[in-house]
Every structure is written in structure tokens, then in C-alpha cells.
Tab-separated table of C-alpha atoms in Angstrom:
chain	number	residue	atom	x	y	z
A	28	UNK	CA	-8.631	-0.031	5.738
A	29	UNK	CA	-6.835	-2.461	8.033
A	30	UNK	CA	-7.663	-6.086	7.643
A	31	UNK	CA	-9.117	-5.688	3.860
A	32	UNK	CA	-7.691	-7.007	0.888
A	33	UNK	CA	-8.308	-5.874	-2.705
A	34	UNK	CA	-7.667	-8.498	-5.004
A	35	UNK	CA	-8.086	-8.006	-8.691
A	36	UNK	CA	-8.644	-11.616	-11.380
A	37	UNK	CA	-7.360	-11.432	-14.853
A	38	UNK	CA	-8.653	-13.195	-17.919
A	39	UNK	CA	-7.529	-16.736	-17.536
A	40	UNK	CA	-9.023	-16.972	-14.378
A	41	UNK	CA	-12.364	-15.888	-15.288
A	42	UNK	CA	-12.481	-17.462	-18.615
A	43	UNK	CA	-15.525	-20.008	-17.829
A	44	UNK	CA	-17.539	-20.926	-15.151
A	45	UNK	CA	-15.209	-23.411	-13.902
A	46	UNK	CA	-12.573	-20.694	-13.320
A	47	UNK	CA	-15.061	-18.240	-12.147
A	48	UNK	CA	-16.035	-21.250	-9.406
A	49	UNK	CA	-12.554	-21.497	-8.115
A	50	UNK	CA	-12.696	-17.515	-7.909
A	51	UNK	CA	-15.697	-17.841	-5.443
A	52	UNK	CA	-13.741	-20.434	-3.544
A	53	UNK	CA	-10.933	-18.130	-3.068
A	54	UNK	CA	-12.612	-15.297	-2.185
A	55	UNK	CA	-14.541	-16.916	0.528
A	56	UNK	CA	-11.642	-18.413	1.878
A	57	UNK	CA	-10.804	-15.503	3.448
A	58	UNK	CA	-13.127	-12.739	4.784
A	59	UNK	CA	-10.627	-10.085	3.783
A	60	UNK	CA	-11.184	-9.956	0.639
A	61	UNK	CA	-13.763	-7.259	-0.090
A	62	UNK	CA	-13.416	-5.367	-3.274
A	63	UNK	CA	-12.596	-7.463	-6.759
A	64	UNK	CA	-11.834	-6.235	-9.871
A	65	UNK	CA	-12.721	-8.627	-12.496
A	66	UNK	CA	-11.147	-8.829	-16.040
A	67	UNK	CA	-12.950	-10.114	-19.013
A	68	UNK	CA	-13.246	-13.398	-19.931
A	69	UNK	CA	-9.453	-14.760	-21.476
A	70	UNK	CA	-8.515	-17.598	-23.744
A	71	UNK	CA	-10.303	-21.117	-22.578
A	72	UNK	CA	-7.467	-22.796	-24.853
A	73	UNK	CA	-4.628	-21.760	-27.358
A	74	UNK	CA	-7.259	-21.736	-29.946
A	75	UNK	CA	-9.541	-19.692	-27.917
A	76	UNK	CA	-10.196	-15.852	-28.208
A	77	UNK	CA	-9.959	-12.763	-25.572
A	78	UNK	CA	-13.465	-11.394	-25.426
A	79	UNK	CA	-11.952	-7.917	-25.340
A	80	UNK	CA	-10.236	-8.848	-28.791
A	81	UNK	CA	-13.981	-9.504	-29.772
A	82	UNK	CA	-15.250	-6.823	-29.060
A	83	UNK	CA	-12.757	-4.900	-30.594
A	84	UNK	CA	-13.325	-6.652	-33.923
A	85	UNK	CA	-17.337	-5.493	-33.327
A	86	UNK	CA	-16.024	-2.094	-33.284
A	87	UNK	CA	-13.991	-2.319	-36.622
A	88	UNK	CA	-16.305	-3.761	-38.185
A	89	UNK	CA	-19.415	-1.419	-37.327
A	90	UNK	CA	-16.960	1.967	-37.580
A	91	UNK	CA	-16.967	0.402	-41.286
A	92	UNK	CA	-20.708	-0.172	-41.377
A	93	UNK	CA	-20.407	-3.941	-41.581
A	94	UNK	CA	-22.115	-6.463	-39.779
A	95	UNK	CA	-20.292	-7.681	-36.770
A	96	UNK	CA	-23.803	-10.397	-35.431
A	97	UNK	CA	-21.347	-13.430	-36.242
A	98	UNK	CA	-18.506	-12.246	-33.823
A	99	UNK	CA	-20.905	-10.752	-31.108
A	100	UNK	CA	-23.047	-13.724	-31.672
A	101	UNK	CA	-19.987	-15.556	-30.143
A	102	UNK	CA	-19.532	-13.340	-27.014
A	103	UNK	CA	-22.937	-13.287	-26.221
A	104	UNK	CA	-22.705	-17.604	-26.034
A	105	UNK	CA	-19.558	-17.085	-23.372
A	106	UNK	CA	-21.703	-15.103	-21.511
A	107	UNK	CA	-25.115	-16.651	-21.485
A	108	UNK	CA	-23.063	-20.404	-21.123
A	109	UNK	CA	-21.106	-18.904	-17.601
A	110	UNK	CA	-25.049	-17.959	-16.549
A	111	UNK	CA	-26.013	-20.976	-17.173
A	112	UNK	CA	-23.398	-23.158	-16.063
A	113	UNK	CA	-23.346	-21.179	-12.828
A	114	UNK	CA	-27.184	-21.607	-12.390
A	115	UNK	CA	-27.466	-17.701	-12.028
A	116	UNK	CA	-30.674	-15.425	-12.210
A	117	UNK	CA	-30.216	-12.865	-14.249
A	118	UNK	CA	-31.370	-11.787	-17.270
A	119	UNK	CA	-27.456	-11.171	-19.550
A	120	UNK	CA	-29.665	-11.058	-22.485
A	121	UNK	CA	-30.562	-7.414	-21.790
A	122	UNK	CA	-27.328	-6.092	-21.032
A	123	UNK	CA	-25.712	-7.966	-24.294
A	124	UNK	CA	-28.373	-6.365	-26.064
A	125	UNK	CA	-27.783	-3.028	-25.101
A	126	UNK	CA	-24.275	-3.270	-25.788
A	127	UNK	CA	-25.006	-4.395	-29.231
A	128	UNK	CA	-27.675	-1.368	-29.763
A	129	UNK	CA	-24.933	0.933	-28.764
A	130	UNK	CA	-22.259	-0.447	-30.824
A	131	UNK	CA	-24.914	-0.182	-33.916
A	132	UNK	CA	-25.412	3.068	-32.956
A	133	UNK	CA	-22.021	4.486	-33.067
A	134	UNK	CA	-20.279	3.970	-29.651
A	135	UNK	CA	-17.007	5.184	-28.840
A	136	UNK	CA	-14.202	2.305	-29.623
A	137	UNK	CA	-13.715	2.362	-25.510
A	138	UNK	CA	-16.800	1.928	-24.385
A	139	UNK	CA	-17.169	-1.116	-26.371
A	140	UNK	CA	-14.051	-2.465	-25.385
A	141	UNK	CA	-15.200	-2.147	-21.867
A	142	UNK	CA	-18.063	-4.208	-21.968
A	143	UNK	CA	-16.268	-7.487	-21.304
A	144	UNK	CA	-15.186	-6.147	-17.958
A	145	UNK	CA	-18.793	-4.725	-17.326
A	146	UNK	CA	-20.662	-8.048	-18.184
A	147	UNK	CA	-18.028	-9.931	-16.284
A	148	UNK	CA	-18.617	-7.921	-13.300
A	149	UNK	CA	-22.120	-8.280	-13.097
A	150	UNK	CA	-21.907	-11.845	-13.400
A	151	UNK	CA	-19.191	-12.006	-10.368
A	152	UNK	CA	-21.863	-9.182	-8.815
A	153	UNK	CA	-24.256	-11.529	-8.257
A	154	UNK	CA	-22.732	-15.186	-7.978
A	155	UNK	CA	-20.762	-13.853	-5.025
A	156	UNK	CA	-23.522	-11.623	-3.395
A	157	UNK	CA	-21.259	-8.633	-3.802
A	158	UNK	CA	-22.224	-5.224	-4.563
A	159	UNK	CA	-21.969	-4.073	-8.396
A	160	UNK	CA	-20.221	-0.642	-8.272
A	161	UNK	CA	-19.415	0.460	-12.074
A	162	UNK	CA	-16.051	1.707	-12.566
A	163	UNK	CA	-17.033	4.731	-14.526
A	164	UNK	CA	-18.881	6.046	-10.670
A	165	UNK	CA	-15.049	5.667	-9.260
A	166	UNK	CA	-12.117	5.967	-12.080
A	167	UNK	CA	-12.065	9.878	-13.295
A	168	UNK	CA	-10.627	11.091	-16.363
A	169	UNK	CA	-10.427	14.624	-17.174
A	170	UNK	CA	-11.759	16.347	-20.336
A	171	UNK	CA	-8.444	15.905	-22.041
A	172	UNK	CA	-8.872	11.736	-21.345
A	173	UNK	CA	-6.222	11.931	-18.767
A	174	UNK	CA	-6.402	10.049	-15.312
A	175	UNK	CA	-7.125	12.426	-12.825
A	176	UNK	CA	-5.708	10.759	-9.509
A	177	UNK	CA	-6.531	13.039	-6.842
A	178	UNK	CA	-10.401	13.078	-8.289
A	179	UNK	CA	-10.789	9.427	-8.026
A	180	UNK	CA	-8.564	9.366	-4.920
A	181	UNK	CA	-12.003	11.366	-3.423
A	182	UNK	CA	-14.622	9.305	-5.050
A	183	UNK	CA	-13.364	5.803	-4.212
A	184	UNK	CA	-12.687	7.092	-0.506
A	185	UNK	CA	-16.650	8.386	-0.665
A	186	UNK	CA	-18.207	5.496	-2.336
A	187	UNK	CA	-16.526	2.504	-0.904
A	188	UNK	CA	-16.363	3.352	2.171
A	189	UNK	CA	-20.281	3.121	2.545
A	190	UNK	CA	-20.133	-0.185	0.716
A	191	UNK	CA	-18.837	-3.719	2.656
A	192	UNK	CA	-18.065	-5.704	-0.350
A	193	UNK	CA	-17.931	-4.857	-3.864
A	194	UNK	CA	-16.947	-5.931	-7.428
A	195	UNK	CA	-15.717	-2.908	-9.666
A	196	UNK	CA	-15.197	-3.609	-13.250
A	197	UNK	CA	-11.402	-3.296	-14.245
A	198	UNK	CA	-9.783	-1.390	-17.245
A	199	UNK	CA	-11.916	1.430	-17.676
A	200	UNK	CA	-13.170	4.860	-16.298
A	201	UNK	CA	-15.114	7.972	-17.211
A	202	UNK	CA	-14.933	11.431	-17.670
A	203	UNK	CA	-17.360	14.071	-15.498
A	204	UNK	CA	-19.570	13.608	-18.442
A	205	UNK	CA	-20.027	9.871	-18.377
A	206	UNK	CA	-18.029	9.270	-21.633
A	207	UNK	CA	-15.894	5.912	-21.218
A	208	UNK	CA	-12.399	6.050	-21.183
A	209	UNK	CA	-10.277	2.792	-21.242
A	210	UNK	CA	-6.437	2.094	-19.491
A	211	UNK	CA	-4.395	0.640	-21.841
A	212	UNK	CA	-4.243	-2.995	-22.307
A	213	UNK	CA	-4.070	-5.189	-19.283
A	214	UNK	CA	-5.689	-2.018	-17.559
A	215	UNK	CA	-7.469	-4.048	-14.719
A	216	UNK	CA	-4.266	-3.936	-13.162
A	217	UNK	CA	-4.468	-0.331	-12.893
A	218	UNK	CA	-7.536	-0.443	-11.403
A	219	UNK	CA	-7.128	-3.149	-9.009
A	220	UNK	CA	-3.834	-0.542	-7.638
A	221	UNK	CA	-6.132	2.201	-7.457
A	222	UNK	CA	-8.594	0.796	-5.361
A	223	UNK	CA	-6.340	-0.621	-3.114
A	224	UNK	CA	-5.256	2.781	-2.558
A	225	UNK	CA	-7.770	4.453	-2.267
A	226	UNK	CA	-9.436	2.463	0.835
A	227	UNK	CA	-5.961	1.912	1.636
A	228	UNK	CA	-6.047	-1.629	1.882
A	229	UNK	CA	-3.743	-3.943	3.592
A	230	UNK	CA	-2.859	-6.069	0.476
A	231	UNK	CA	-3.398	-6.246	-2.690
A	232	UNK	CA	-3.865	-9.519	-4.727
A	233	UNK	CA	-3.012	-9.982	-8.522
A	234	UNK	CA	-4.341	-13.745	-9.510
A	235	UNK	CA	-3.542	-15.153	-12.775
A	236	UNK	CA	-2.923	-18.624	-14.663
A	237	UNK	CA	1.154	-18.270	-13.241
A	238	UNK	CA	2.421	-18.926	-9.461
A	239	UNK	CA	4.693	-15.147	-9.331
A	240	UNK	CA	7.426	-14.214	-11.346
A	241	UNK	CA	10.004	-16.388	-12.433
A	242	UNK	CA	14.398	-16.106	-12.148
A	243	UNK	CA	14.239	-16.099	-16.017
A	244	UNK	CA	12.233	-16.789	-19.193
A	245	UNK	CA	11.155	-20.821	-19.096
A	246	UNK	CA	11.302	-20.837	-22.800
A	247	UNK	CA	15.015	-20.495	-22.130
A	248	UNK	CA	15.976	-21.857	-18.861
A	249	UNK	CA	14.356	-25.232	-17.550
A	250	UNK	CA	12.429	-24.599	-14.636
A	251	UNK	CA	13.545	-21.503	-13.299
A	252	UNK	CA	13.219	-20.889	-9.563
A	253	UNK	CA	10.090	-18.659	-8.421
A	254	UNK	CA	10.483	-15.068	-7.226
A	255	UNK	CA	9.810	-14.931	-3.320
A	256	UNK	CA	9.836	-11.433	-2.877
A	257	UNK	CA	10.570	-8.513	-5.129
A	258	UNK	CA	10.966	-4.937	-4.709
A	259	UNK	CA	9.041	-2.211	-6.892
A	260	UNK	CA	12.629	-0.625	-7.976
A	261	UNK	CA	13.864	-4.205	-8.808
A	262	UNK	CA	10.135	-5.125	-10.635
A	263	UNK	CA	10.654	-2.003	-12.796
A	264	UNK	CA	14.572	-2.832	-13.675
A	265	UNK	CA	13.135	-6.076	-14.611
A	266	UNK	CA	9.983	-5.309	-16.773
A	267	UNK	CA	12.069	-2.556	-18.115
A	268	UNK	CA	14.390	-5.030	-20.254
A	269	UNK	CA	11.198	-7.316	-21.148
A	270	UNK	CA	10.091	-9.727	-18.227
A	271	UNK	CA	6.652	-10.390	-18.748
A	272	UNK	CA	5.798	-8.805	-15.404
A	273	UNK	CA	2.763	-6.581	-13.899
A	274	UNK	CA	1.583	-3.903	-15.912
A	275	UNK	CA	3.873	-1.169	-15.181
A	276	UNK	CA	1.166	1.471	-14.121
A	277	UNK	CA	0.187	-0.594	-11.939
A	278	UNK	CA	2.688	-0.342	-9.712
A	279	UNK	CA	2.828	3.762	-8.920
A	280	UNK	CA	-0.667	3.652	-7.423
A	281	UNK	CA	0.285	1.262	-4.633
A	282	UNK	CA	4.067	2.349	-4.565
A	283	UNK	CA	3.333	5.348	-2.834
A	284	UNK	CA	1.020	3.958	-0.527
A	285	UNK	CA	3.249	1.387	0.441
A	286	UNK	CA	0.855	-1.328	-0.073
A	287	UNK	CA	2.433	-4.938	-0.961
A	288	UNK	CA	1.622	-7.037	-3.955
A	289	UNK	CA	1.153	-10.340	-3.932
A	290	UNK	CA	0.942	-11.959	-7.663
A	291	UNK	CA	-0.424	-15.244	-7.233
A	292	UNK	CA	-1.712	-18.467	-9.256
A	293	UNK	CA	-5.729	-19.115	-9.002
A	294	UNK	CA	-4.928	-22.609	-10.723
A	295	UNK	CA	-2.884	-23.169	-7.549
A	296	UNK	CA	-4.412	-20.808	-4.643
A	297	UNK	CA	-2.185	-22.258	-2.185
A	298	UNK	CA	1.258	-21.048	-3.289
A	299	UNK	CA	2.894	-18.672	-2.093
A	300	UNK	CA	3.718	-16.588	-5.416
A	301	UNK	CA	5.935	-13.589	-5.272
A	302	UNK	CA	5.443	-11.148	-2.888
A	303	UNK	CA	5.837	-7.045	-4.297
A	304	UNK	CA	7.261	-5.130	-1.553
A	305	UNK	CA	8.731	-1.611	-0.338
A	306	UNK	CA	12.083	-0.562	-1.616
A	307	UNK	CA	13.403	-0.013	1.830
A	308	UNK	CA	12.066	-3.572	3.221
A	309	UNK	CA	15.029	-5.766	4.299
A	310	UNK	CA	17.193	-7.621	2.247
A	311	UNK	CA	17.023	-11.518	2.779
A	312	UNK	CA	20.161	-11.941	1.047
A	313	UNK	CA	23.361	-10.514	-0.194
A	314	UNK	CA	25.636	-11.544	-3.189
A	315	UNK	CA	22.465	-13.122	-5.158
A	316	UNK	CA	20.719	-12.081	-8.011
A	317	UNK	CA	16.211	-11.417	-8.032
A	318	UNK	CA	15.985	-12.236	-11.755
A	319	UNK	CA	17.405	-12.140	-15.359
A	320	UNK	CA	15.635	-10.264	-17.795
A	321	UNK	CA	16.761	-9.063	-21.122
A	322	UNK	CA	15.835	-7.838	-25.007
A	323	UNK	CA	17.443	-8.210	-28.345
A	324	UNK	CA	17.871	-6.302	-31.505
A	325	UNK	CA	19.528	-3.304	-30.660
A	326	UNK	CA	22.651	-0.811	-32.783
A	327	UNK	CA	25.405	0.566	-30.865
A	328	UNK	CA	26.459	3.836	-32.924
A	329	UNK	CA	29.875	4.792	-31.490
A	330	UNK	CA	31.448	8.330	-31.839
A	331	UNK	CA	34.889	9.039	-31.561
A	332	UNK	CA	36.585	12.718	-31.478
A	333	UNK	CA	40.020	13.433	-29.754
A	334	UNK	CA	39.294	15.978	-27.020
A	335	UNK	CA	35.461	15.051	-26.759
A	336	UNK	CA	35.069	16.161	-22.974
A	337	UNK	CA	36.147	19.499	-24.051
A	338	UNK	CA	33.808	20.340	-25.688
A	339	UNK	CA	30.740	21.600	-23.647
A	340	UNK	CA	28.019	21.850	-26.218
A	341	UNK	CA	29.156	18.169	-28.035
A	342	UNK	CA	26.680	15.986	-26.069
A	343	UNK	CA	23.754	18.878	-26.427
A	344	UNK	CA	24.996	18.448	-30.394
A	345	UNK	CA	24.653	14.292	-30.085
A	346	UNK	CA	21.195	14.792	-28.160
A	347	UNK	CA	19.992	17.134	-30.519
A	348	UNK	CA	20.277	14.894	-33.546
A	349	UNK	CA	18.539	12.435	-31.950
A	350	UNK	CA	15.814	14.597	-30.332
A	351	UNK	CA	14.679	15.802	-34.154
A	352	UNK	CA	14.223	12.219	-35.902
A	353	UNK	CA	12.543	11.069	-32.294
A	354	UNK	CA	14.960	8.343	-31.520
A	355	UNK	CA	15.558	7.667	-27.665
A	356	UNK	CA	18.871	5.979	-26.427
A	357	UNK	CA	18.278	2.816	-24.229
A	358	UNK	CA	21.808	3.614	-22.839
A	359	UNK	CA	25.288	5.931	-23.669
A	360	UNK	CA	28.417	4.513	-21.998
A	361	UNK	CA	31.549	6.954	-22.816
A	362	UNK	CA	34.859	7.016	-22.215
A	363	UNK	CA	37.118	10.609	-22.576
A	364	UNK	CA	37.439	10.358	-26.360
A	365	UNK	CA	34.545	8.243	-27.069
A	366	UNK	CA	30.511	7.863	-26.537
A	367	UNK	CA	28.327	5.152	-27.893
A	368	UNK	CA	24.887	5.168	-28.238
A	369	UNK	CA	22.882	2.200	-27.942
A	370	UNK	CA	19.646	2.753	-29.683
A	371	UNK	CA	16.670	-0.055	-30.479
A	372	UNK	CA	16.911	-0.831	-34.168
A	373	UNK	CA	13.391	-1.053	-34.351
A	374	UNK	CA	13.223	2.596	-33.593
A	375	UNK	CA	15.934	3.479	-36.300
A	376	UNK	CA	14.280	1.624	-39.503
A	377	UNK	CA	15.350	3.439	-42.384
A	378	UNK	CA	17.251	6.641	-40.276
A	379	UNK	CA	20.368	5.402	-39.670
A	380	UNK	CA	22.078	7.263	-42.855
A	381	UNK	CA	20.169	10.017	-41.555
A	382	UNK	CA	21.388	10.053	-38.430
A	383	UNK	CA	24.735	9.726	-38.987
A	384	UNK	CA	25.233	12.162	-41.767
A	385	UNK	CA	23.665	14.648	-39.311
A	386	UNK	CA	26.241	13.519	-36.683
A	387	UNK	CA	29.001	14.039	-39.203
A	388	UNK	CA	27.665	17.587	-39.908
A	389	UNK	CA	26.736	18.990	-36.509
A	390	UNK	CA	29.724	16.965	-34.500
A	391	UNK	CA	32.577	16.802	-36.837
A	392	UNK	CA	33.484	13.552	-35.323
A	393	UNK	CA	36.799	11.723	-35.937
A	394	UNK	CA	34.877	8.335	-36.493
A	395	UNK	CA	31.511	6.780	-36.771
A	396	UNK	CA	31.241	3.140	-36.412
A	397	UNK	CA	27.748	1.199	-36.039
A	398	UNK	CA	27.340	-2.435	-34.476
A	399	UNK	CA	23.741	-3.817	-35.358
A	400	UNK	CA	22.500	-7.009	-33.730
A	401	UNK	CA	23.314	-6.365	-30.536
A	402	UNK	CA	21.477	-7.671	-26.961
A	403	UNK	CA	21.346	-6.299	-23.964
A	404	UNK	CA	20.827	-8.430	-20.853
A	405	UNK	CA	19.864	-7.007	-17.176
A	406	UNK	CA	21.340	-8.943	-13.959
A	407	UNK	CA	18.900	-7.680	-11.176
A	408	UNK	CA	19.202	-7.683	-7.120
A	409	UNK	CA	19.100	-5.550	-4.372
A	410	UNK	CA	21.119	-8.655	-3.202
A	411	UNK	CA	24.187	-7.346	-5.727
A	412	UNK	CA	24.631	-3.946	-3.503
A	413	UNK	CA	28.306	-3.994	-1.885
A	414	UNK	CA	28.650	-8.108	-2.098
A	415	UNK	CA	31.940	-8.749	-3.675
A	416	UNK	CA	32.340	-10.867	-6.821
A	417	UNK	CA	28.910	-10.703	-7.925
A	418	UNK	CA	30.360	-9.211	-11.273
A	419	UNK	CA	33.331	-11.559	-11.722
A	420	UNK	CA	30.505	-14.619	-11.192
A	421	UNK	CA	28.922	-13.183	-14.467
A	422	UNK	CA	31.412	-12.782	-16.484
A	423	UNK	CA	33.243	-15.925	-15.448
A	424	UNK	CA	29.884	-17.581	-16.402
A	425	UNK	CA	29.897	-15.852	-19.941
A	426	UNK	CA	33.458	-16.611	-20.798
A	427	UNK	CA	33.316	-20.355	-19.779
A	428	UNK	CA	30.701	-20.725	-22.852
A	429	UNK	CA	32.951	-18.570	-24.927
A	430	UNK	CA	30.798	-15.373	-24.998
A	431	UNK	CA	31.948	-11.866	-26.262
A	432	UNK	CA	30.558	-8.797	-23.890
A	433	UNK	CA	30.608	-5.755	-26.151
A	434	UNK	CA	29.280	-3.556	-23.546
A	435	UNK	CA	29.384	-3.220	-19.902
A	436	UNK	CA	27.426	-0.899	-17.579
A	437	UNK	CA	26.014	-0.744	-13.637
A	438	UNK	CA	23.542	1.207	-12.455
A	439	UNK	CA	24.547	4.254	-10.119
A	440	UNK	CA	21.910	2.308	-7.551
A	441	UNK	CA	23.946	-0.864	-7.886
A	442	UNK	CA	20.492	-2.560	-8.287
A	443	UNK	CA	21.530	-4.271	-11.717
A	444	UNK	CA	24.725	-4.820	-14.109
A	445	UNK	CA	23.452	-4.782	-17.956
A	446	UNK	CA	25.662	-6.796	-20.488
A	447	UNK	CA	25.614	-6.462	-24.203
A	448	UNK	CA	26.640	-8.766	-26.666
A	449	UNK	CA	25.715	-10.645	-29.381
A	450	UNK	CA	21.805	-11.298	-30.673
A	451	UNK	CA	23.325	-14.871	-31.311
A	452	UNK	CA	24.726	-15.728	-28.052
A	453	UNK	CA	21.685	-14.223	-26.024
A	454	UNK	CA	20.121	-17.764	-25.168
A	455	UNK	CA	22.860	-19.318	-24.233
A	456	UNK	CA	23.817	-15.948	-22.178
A	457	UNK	CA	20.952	-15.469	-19.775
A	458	UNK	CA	21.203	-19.330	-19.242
A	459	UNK	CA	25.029	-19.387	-17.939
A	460	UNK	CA	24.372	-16.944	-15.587
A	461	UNK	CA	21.302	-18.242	-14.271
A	462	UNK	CA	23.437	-21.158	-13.628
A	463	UNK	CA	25.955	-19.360	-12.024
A	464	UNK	CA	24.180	-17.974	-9.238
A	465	UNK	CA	21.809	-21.276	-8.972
A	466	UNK	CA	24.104	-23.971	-8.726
């Protein structure tokens, strides 16, 4: 649909009635937007809890036959205080109690965990004049809990198209049978990508407590510039190596629709926030850099053998050993008598010996030598592709604060450069070359 604009609201911005005010005021601002996926109700303050996080605790605590009244006792006030505050006629005290007979009764860990979206929705339902249309009517699962795209493709299509304005409940589904099935965490963004394709909509809108995605972490560099515009292949590069970015499911729905994103700030409606666009959309400009990202805590195993590359079956050896204690490698850069695997520590624990001892055995290496504490960090542009010097700027900006790269290594796309080095220079790292390419 043409001229219709899905736009989903996450947890900080429907955390109290205040927020949930400026979400009416945005919505009615422009007659586009018809179908909004609410979250449920976020943190009011840093000492403030997730009402999903709630009503998992419920759960826990009746799977264990405990009494959970004190904790539900405190989402049922956030509810019936947004009813109140927003002078709204409905009766929440039904629907809470419901939820709570269910829970008593044995309900499934995500159904419960649903009901923040549910209650929320209703809420939005009727303070906006919207229609209610429950998630579980549109999302399908299949009897193995799977999403089943095409199925939902149909019903959204079906339903919505009947229906002017809606608000669908984010995070969570059904199966054919009505049993609810839950997205993983921050799941409404899923849903919100869904919906927008299935009507097909023009745009659609992610609001949340931040104006877009930022250059670079602000914990590390001072005010980093706002992303304008980002593409999906750059957005994945980025959240990838840790940016704290849109749900990565999220993304596929609307990807192959072609439908932009725009992620914007419902503290601060007015700015522009960054713009998610097509891979093949033009690019503004050349010889810059989209954004920094990057993680730490990584081992570099290296393997030297003289005469490595003749040997067919030695990289189906390395994988192998690998493969059977379930470790994956984050990347393998090689050379003709060398290959080092970089592998997330976290994921090696105690296997290391392990590891290597099977290497020794199945290989017959000449050497094994392991680096531990090692960072990787992710340079990211479209802007990168065939601009000279690009490179040199980074590692120019790296050696001026006296920085050792241990590992180097572009993407065949050219989209991004990723650096290793050392866990204790990775600070200092992503902020030289922010300043490189800002100043």
C-alpha cells in the first residue's frame, strides 16, 4: 500500500502515559501512519523494570509453584496507572486477571511473556481509536514453532487489508492451533518488518528513546556524529561486530521488499534519524567511512606447516576439528605456509588443549602458536569501495597513537576493512580512527 506507513514503538516509548501521549501525537501527525506495533511497557528510570522481565519472573516462579501476586501485583499498577492517567474506559482489570488465572493455571512460558505486548496494545487500541487486531490472527508458526513466512505473508494481506487502521501487538505469534509462540527478544521489531511487508507499505518506522544510529559507541567517542543513511549490507557488517543496532531479523522481512527504515527518536519526533535503505541506492559519498563497530576478547590460533596449500584435504582436517567441539571461526586469514584462526574465547572456555592436541594429531602441523586477548574492530562504508587511501588513513591513525595491528583483512565486497589488535588498545583504537575520517 502506497502512501501507508507502518511504524512499530519500543519500550521506552511506551513506558507511561506520558510517553504513550507523545505516541498519539506522532501518530496523528501524519495520516500515514496506519498499522502500530506496540512493545511493552520499558524502564521509566535506571531503577525501573521491563514489564516483559516481570512477567517472566511470574513464570519462574509459578513453573516452581510459588507465589508470584507481589511481582504481578506490580504490573498490574503500570497498567491500571497508564488507564488512569490517560482517562481511558476500559475495564484492564479483566484482562490482568485472566492473564494471572492462566499463569496459575500452567501457561506456556510464551504466552505469558506476551502479555505485556497484548495489554499494551489494547490500551494503544483504544486511546487512539484504532482497531485491536491480535498478533496471534496474523504471525503463523508451524507445528515445529518455526515462522512460517509465506502463511502469514497470506493472512496479513487478508486481514489488513479489510481493516483502515490497526494496532497489532509485537513479539509474538501462534501456531494453527492457537498456542503462543514468542520472537526472540526485542521481537516487535520482527513484527513491525513483517507487517510492513505484508501490506507492502511505503515506510516503515522504528521509534525509540535514540535519534538513529551513531558513527561509534558514545561511551567511547564524545559525541559521535549521527548515521544519515545506512544500507542493509552495511547495517548487518555493523551489528555483526556489536553495534547496538536493529534487531537483526528484522531486517530480511523488509530487505526483500525493498521497503526503507527509518529508526527514529520519539523523545525528539522531529529529527531526522537514520534512514535504512536498499543496497543498490546511491552513494552520497566516496572515501568516508558509515560507522565503527567492533568486539573484544577473541584467540588467534595460528598453524604453520611448510607446503600447507598442497595439501588438499588440510583445511577439511582444520574444519573438522573445529566442527566436532562446535567452535565457529569469526575469521581465517592465511598465507601459503600459514592459516590462523580467529575464534571467540568465550566459545573456547576450557577446549583450547583440546583443540590443539587434535590439530597436532589430525594435521601434523610444524607449529601451533595461540594469541589470547585479541580485538577485532570493523571500519564500515559503501563510501570505502575504489576511493584511494581509505586504508592508509586507518592505519596512519593507529600508528600515530602507537598501536600494534596483529591482523589485517577486507572484505571481498570492499564494504569494510577489520583490524585486530590488542584488547588493551581497543578504546583508544576505534577513537583514532573516528578521528581520522571526522576531522
Amino acid at each position: 500500500m502506497k502512501d501507508v506507513i507502518v511504524a512499530k514503538f519500543g519500550g521506552s516509548s511506551l513506558a507511561d502515559s506520558k510517553q504513550i501521549a507523545k505516541v498519539k501525537d506522532i501518530i496523528k501527525s501524519d495520516s500515514r501512519r496506519k498499522y502500530i506495533i506496540p512493545s511493552a511497557p520499558g524502564k521509566r528510570d535506571s531503577k525501573d523494570h521491563k514489564v516483559t522481565d516481570l512477567l517472566y519472573m511470574c513464570y519462574q516462579l509459578a513453573s516452581h509453584n510459588l507465589n508470584f501476586d507481589e511481582v504481578y501485583g506490580i504490573i498490574e499498577k503500570r497498567f491500571q496507572d497508564i488507564c488512569i492517567e490517560l482517562s481511558l474506559d476500559i475495564d484492564i482489570n479483566e484482562n490482568l486477571l485472566e492473564i494471572k488465572r492462566k499463569i496459575q493455571s500452567g501457561a506456556s512460558k510464551d504466552y505469558v511473556a506476551s502479555r505485556g505486548e497484548y495489554l499494551n496494545a489494547i490500551i494503544l487500541s483504544h486511546y487512539l481509536g484504532f482497531e485491536f487486531v491480535d498478533a496471534k490472527d496474523l504471525i503463523v508458526f508451524n507445528n515445529s514453532g518455526q515462522f512460517d513466512s509465506e502463511a502469514t505473508q497470506t493472512k496479513v494481506q487478508s486481514k489488513l487489508e479489510k481493516i483502515g487502521q490497526a494496532i497489532i501487538p509485537g513479539f509474538y505469534g501462534a501456531k494453527e492451533n492457537g498456542e503462543i509462540i514468542t520472537f526472540s527478544r526485542g521481537g516487535s521489531d520482527i513484527t513491525g518488518a513483517i507487517i510492513a511487508r505484508g501490506i507492502d507499505s511505503e515506510l516503515y518506522e522504528n521509534w525509540t528513546d535514540v535519534s538513529g544510529f551513531l558513527m561509534a559507541d558514545p561511551k567511547i567517542v564524545k559525541d559521535p556524529k549521527p548515521i544519515k543513511a545506512i544500507t542493509y549490507k552495511e547495517l548487518r557488517e555493523l551489528s555483526y561486530m556489536g553495534a547496538p543496532v536493529l534487531h537483526e531479523e528484522a531486517i530480511f522481512p523488509v530487505r526483500q521488499s525493498g521497503i526503507p527504515i527509518n529508526i527514529k527518536n520519539t523523545n525528539f519526533p522531529n529529527e531526522p534519524g537514520t534512514m535504512i535503505v536498499d543496497d543498490l541506492s546511491p552513494i552520497s559519498s566516496t572515501g568516508t567511512i558509515t560507522g565503527i563497530a567492533g568486539k573484544k576478547d577473541f584467540t588467534v590460533i595460528t598453524i604453520e606447516k611448510t607446503l600447507m596449500s598442497l595439501e588438499k584435504d588440510f583445511y577439511r582436517k582444520l574444519i573438522t576439528v573445529l566442527e566436532t567441539n562446535n567452535i565457529s571461526i569469526e575469521h581465517m586469514p592465511s598465507s601459503i605456509d600459514s592459516v590462523s584462526l580467529i575464534i571467540s574465547s568465550t566459545q573456547l572456555n576450557s577446549k583450547l588443549e583440546k583443540i590443539i592436541e587434535e590439530i597436532r594429531i589430525y594435521c601434523k602441523p610444524d607449529s601451533i602458536i595461540c594469541h589470547p586477548n585479541m580485538a577485532l574492530i570493523a571500519v564500515v562504508g559503501r563510501g570505502m569501495i575504489r576511493a584511494k587511501g581509505v586504508s592508509a588513513k586507518v592505519f596512519a591513525a593507529l600508528a600515530n597513537k602507537g598501536i600494534n595491528i596483529r591482523m589485517i583483512t577486507q572484505g571481498s565486497s570492499e564494504l569494510n576493512i577489520i583490524i585486530g589488535i590488542e584488547n588493551a588498545d581497543f578504546n583508544m583504537a576505534i577513537a583514532a580512527i573516528y578521528e581520522a575520517f571526522e576531522n
